[in-house]
Coordinates of C-alpha atoms in Angstrom, one line a residue:
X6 CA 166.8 -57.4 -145.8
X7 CA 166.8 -53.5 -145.7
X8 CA 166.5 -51.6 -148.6
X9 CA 168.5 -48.4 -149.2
X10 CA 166.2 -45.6 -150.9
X11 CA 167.3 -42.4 -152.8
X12 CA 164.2 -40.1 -152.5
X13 CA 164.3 -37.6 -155.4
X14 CA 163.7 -33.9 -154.3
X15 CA 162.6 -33.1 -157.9
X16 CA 159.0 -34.9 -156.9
X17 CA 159.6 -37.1 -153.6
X18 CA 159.3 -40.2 -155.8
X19 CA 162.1 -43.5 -154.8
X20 CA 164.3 -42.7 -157.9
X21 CA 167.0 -45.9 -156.7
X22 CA 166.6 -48.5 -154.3
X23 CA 169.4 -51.2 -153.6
X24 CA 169.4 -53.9 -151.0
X25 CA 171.5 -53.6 -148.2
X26 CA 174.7 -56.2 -147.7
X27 CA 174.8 -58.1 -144.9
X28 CA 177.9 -57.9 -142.6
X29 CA 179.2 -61.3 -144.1
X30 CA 178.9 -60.2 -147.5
X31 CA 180.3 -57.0 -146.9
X32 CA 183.7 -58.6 -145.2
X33 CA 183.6 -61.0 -148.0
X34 CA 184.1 -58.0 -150.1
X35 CA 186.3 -56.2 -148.1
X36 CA 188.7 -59.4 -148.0
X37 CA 188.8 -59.7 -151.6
X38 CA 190.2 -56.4 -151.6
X39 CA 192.4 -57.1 -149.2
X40 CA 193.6 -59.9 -151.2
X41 CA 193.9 -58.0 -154.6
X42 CA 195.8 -54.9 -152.9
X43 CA 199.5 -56.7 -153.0
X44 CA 199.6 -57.7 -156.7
X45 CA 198.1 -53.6 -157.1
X46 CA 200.7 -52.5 -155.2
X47 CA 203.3 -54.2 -157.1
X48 CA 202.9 -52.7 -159.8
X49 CA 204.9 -49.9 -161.3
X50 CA 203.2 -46.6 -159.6
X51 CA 202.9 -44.8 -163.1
X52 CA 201.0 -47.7 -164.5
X53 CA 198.7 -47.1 -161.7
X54 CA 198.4 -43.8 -162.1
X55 CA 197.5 -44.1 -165.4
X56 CA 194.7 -46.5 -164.7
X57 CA 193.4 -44.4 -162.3
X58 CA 193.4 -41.3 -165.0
X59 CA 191.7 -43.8 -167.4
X60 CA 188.7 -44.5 -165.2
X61 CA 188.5 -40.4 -164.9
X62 CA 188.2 -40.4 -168.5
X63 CA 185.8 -43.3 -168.9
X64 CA 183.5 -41.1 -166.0
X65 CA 183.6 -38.6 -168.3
X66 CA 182.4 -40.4 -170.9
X67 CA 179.0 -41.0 -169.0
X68 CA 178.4 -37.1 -168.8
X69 CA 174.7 -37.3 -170.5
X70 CA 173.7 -40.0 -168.1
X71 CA 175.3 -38.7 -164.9
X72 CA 174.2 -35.2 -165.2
X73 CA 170.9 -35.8 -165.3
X74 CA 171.2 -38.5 -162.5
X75 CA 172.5 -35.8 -160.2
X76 CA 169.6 -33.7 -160.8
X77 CA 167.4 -36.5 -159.5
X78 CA 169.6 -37.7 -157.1
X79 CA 170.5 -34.5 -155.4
X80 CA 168.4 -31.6 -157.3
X81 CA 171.5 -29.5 -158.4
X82 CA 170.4 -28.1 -161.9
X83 CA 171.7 -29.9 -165.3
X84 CA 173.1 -25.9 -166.6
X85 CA 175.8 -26.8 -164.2
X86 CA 177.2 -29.8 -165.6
X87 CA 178.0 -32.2 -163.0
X88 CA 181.1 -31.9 -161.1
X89 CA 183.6 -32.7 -164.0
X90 CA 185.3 -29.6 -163.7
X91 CA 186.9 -30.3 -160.3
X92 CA 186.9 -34.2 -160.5
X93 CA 189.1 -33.7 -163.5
X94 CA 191.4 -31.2 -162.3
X95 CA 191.9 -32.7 -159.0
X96 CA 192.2 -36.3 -160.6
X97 CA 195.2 -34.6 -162.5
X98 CA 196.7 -33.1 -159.9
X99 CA 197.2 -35.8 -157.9
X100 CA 198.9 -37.8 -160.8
X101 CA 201.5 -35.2 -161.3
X102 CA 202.4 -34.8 -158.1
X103 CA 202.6 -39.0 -157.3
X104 CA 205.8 -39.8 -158.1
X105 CA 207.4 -36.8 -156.3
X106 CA 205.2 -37.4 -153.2
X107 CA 205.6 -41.1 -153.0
X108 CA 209.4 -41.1 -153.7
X109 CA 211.7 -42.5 -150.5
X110 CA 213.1 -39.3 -148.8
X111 CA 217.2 -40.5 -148.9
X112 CA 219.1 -40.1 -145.7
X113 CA 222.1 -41.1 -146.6
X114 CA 223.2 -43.4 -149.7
X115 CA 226.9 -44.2 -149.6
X116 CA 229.6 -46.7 -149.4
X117 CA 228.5 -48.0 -146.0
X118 CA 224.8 -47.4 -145.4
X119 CA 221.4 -46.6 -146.8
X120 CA 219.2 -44.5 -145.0
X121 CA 215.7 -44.0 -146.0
X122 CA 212.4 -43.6 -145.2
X123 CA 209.7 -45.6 -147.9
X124 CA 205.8 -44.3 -148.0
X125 CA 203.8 -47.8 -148.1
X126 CA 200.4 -48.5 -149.0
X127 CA 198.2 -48.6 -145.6
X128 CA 196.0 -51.6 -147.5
X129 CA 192.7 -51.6 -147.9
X130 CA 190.6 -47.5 -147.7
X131 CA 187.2 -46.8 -147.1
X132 CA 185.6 -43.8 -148.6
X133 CA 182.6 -43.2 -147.0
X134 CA 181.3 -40.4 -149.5
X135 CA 178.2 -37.4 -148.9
X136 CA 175.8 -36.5 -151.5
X137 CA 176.1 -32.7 -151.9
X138 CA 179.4 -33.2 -154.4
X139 CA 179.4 -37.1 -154.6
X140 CA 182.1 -37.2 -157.2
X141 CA 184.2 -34.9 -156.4
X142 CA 184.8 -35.1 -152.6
X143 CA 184.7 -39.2 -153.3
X144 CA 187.8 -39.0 -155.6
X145 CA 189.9 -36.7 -153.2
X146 CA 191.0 -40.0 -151.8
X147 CA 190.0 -42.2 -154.3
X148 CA 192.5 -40.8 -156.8
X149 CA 195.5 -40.8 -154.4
X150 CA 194.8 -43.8 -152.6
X151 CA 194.7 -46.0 -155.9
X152 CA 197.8 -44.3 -156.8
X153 CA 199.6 -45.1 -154.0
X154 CA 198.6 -48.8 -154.1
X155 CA 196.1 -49.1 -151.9
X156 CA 192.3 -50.8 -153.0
X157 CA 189.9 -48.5 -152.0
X158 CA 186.3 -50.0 -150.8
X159 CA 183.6 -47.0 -151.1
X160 CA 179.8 -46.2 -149.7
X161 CA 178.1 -43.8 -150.7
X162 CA 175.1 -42.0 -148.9
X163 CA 171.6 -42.9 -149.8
X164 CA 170.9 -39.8 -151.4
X165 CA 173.3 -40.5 -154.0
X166 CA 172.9 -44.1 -153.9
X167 CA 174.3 -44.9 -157.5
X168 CA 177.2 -42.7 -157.7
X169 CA 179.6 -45.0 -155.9
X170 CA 178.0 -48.1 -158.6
X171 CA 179.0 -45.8 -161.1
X172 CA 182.6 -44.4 -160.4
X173 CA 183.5 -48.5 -159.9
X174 CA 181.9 -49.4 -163.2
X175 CA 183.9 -46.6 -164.8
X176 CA 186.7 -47.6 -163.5
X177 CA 186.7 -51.1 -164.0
X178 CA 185.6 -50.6 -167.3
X179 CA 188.7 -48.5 -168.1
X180 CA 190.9 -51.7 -166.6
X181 CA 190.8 -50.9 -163.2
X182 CA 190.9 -54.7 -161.9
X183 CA 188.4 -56.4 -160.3
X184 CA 188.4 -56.3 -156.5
X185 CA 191.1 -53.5 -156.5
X186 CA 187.7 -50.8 -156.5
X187 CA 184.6 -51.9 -154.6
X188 CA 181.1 -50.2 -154.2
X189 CA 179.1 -51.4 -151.5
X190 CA 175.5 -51.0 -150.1
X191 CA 175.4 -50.7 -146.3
X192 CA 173.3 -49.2 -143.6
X193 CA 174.6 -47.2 -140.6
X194 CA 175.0 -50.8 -138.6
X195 CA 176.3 -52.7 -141.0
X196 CA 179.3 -49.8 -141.5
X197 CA 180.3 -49.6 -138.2
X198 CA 180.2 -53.4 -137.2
X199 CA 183.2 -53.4 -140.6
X200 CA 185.1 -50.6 -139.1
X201 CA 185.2 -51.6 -135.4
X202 CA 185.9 -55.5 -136.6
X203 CA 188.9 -53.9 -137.9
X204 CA 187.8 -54.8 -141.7
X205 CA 190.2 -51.5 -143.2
X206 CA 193.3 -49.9 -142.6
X207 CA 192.6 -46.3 -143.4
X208 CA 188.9 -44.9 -143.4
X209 CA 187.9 -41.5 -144.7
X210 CA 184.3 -40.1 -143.8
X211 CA 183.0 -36.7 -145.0
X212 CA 179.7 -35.7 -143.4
X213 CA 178.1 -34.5 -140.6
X214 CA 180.0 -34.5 -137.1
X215 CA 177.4 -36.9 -135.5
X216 CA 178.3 -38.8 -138.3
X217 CA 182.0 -38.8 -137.5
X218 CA 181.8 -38.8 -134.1
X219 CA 180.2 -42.5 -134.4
X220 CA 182.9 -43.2 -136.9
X221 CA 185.2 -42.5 -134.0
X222 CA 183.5 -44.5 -131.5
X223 CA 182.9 -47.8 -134.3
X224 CA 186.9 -47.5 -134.8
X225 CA 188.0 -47.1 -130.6
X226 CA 190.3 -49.7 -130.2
X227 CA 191.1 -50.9 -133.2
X228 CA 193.8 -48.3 -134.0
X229 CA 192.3 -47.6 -137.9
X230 CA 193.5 -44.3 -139.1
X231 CA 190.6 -42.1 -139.6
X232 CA 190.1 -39.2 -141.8
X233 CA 187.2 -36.8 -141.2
X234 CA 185.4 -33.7 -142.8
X235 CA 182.7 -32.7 -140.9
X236 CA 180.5 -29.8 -140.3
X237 CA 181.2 -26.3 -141.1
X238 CA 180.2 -22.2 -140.7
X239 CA 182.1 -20.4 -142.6
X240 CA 182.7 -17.2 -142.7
X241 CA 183.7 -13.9 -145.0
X242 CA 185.1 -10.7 -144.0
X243 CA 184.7 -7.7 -146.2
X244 CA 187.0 -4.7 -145.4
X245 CA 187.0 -1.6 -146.1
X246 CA 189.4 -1.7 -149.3
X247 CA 187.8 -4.6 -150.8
X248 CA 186.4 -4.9 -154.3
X249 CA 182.3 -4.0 -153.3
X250 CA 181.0 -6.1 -156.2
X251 CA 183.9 -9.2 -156.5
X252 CA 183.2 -9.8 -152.8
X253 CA 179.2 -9.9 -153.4
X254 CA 179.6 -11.9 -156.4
X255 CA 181.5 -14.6 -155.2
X256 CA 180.6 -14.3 -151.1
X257 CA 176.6 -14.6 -152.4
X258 CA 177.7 -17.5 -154.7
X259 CA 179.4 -19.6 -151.8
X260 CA 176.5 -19.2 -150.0
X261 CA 173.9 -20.2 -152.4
X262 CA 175.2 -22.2 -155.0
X263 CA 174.0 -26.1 -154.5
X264 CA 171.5 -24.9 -152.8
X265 CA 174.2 -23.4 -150.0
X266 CA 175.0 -27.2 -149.8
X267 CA 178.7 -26.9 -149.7
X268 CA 181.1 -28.0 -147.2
X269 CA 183.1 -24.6 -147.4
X270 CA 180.0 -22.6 -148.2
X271 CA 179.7 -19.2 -147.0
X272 CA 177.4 -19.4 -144.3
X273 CA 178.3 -16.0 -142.7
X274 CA 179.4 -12.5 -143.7
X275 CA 181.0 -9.8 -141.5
X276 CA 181.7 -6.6 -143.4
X277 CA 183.2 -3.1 -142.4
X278 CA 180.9 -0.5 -141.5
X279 CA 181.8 1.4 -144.3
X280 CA 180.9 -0.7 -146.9
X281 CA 178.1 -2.6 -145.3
X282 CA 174.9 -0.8 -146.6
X283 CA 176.1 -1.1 -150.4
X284 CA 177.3 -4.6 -149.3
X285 CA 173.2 -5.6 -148.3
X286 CA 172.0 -3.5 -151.1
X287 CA 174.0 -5.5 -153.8
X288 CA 174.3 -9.0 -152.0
X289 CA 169.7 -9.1 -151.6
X290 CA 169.8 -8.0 -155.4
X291 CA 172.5 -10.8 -156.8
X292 CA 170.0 -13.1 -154.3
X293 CA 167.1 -12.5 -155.8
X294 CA 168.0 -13.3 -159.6
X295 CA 167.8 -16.9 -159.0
X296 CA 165.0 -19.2 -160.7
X297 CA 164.1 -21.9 -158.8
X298 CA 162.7 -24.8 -160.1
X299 CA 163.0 -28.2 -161.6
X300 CA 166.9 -28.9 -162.3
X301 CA 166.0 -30.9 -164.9
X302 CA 165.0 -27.5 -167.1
X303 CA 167.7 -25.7 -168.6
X304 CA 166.8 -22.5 -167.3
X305 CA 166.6 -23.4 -163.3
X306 CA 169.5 -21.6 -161.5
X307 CA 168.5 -22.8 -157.9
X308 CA 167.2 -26.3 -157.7
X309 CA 165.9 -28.1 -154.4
X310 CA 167.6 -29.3 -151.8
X311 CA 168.3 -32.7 -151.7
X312 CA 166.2 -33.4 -149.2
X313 CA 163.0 -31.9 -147.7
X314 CA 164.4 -32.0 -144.1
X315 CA 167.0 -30.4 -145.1
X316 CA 165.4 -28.1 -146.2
X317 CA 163.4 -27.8 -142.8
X318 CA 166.3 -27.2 -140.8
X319 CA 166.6 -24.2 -143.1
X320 CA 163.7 -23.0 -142.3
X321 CA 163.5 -23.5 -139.0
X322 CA 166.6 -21.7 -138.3
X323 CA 165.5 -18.7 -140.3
X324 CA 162.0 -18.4 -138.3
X325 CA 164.4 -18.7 -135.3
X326 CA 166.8 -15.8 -136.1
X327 CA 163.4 -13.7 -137.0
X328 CA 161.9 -14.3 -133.6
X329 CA 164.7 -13.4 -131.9
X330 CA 164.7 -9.6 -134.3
X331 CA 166.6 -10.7 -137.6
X332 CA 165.5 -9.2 -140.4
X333 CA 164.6 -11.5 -143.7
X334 CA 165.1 -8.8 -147.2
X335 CA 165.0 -11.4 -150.0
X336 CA 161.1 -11.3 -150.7
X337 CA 159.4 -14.7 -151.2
X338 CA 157.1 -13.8 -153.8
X339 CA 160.0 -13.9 -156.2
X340 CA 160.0 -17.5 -155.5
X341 CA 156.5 -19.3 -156.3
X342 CA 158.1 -22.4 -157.2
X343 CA 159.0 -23.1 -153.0
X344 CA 156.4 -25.4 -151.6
X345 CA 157.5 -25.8 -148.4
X346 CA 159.3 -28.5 -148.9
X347 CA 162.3 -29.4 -151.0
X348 CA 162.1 -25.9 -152.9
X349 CA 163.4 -23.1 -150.8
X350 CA 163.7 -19.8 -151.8
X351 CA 167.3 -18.3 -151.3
X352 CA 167.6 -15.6 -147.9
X353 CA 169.7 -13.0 -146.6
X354 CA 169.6 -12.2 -143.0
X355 CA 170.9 -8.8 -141.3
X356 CA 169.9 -7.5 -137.5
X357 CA 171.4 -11.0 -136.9
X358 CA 173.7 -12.1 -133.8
X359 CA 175.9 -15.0 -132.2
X360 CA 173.2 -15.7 -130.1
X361 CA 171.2 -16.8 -132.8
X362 CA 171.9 -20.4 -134.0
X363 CA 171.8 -19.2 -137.1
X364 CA 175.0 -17.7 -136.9
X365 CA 176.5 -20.4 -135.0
X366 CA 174.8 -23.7 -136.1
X367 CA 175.6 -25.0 -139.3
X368 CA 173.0 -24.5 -141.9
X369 CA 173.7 -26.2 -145.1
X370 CA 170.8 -23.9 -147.0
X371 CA 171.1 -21.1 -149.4
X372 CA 170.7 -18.6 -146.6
X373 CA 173.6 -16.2 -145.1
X374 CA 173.6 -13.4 -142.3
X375 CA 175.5 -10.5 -142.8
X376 CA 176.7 -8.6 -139.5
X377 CA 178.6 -5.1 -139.4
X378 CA 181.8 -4.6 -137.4
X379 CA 184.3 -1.9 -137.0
X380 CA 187.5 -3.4 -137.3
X381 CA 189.8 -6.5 -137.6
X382 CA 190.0 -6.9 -134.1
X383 CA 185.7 -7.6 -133.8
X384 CA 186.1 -9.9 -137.3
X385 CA 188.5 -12.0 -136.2
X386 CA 186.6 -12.5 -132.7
X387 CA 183.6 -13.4 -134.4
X388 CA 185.0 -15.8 -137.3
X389 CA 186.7 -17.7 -133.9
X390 CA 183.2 -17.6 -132.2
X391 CA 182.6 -21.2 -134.2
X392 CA 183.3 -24.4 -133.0
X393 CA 184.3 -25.3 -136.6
X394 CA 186.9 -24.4 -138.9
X395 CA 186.9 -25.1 -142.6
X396 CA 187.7 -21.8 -144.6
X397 CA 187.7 -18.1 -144.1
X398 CA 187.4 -15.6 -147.1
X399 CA 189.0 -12.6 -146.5
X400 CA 188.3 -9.4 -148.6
X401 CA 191.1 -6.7 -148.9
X402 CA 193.7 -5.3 -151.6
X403 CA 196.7 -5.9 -149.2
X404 CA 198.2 -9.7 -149.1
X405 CA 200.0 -9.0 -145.8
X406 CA 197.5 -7.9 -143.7
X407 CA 194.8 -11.2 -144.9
X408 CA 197.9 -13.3 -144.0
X409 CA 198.3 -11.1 -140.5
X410 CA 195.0 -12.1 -140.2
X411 CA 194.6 -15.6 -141.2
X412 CA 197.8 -16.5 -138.9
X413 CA 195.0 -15.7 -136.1
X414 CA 191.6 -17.2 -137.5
X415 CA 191.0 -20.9 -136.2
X416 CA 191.0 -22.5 -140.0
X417 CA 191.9 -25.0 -142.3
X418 CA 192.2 -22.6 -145.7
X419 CA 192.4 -19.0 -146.0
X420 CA 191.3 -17.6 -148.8
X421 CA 192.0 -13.7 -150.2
X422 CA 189.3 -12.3 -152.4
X423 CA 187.9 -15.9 -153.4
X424 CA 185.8 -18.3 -151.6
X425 CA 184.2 -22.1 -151.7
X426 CA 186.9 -23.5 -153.9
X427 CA 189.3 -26.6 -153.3
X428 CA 192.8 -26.2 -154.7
X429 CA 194.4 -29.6 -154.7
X430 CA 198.0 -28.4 -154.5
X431 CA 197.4 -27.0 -151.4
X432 CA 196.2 -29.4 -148.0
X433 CA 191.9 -29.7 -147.4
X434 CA 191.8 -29.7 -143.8
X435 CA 190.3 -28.7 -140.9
X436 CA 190.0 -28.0 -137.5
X437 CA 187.7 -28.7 -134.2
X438 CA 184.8 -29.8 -135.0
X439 CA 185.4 -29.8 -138.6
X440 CA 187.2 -32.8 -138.2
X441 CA 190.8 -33.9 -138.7
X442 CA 193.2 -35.2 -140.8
X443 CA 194.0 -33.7 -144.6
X444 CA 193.6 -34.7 -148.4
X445 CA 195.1 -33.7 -151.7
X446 CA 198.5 -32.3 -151.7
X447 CA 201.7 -33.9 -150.8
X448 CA 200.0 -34.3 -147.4
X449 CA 197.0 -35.8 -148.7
X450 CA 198.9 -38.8 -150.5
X451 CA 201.0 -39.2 -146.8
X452 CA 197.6 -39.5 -145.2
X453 CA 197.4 -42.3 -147.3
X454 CA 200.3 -44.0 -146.7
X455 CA 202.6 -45.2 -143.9
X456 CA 206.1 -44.3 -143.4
X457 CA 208.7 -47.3 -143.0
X458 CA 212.3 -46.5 -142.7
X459 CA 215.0 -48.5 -144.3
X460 CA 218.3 -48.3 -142.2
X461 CA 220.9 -50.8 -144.2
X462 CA 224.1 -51.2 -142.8
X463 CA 226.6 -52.2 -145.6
X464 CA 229.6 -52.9 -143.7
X465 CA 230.4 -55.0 -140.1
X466 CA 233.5 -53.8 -139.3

């Protein structure tokens, strides 16, 4: 049987190894699940909720051991703390917004009919989860779907092989019910033979657009609803009234934090001529105050990447932008601690272009090119120039001119003056190659669910 490894990027070692199902264990599974979703879904919605919340709290009770887990799982450094912050604040969210977004929209309700349309469970979901924030972009749909009565089935990628072990034991521990939350092990084969057997009702995929595009092809036919979050380049534009030093602050953090292993990571930077020396100046200094090193030490700022070919793609990308006349200005002998493989010092990019891949390929690294332009009109035509679209961060003091321009940016979120955040009032979507669909929000818990209407005729005559 094939094993599934987690390679640490702390020291290459195999820090988790589990053995891969086979197909007819893992639809043995999935039917239990399938089996224990209607007496889930019969119960009262709030009692669900608060299970749900339960198993958020029992998570949190495993901060000591997950943290550090992380750290060799993924390499993001243990000062951070995990990913409680926005597991918990999406977790409640979602639970006070359930009742309000599951409730029957009433058509009519009098003496002679009933009118409404219901929001049912799809049945059984499958999450299947990335490693760069395991927890948090796992319980986007785990919270919601659990609420809304569906059992939820969830694999997680090798790389953070134990988080999806984890979140059920939580869970079930906190009187989730058997069945109703189930981790399983699977390789790329095994996944797809479930999904195009027509094992789910609802699958949800974040990762890499190969990735979802075989998703799509596993699930042709079968007529599973699919949601996807793929790849992503996204970018900032500084204007000439913005705040110089809040737009460096947080445009350097999107791009660098985790590594720059962020789905809505800044991955590219247009600024107004009039501010972009200053803009350079400050962003290659915030830059270059990182400490990489070993995550597990409490002064590491920057850890690895998660994996050494990650990081090579990096790399590569970077020597390619260089050849072609881009200019690197975040020294490397601030750095010692990168090795060439896993460790990668943090770099900023100018004299770059759109014919560079690095401006147009997604590069999941802590590096960022920073371009000039004139005006709104040559912004907008570059942050279009992508064939994704996560988020745009916009930089200005005036609210009706970002949202002038974000009505014309090909996007899922606009942002003004902030960046690389998830608010889970408001929809996480995207669009072209980004993927499709939406979670959180009103909209995220309809994802989940299926509309049936209810048309009750009370008289005959």
């Amino acid at each position: 049987m094939t094993m599934i490894q987690c390679i640490s990027p702390i020291d290459g070692s195999v820090y988790a190894e589990r053995q891969a199902m086979s197909f007819e264990e893992a639809s043995a599974a999935v039917e239990r699940a399938r089996k224990a979703q209607k007496g889930w879904a019969k119960r009262p919605l709030e009692e669900r909720v608060q299970l749900v919340l339960k198993g958020v709290a029992r998570m949190n009770e495993m901060a000591d051991e997950v943290v550090p887990e992380l750290a060799w799982m993924m390499g993001r450094p243990i000062r951070y703390g995990g990913e409680f912050k926005g597991f918990n604040e999406r977790s409640n969210y979602v639970a006070s917004i359930a009742a309000d977004a599951l409730a029957p929209m009433v058509v009519e309700e009098s003496a002679s009919f009933e009118r409404r349309i219901e929001r049912e469970p799809h049945g059984v979901v499958f999450v299947i989860a990335p490693w760069n924030y395991p927890y948090m972009t796992a319980i986007n749909t785990v919270a919601p779907a659990l609420m809304a009565g569906n059992t939820v089935v969830i694999k997680h990628a090798s790389q953070t092989l134990l988080v999806g072990e984890r979140l059920v034991r939580a869970f079930v521990e906190a009187g989730v019910p058997d069945d109703v939350f189930v981790n399983l092990f699977l390789d790329h084969d095994t996944t797809s033979a479930l999904i195009a057997a027509g094992k789910f009702n609802f699958v949800n995929f974040t990762g890499s657009v190969e990735g979802g595009r075989s998703i799509e092809r596993a699930a042709a036919g079968t007529f599973t609803g699919l949601g996807l979050e793929l790849g992503g380049k996204d970018p900032g534009y500084v204007m000439e009234d913005a705040d110089l030093d809040a737009a460096v602050d947080t445009l350097m953090d999107g791009a660098t934090y985790n590594s720059g292993q962020c789905c809505c990571g800044i991955e590219r930077v247009y600024v107004h001529e009039s501010l972009y020396d200053r803009f350079v100046e400050k962003s290659v200094a915030w830059v270059s105050n990182y400490k990489l090193g070993n995550p597990l030490e409490q002064e590491t700022t920057l850890g690895p990447m998660a994996n050494k070919r990650f990081a090579k793609v990096v790399r590569e990308q970077v020597a390619d932008a260089v050849s072609r006349g881009a200019k690197a200005l975040v020294d490397p002998k601030l750095f010692p601690a990168d090795d060439g493989g896993a460790y990668l010092a943090p770099q900023v990019l100018v004299n770059v272009d759109h014919s560079m891949p690095f401006m147009t390929e997604e590069t999941f690294g802590p590096a960022v090119g920073i371009m000039k332009v004139k005006n709104d009109h040559e912004a907008i035509s570059l942050m279009n120039d992508s064939k994704y679209g996560l988020t745009a961060s916009l930089w200005t003091q005036d609210a009706e001119r970002a949202g002038r321009i974000g009505r014309e940016i090909e996007t899922g979120t606009v942002f003004m003056n902030r960046a690389d955040y998830l608010d889970p009032a408001l929809c996480w979507t995207g669009v072209k190659e980004t993927g499709r669909g939406g979670s959180l929000s009103v909209l995220g818990f309809h994802n989940l669910t299926r509309p049936k209407s209810y048309h009750l005729k009370k008289v005959t005559k």
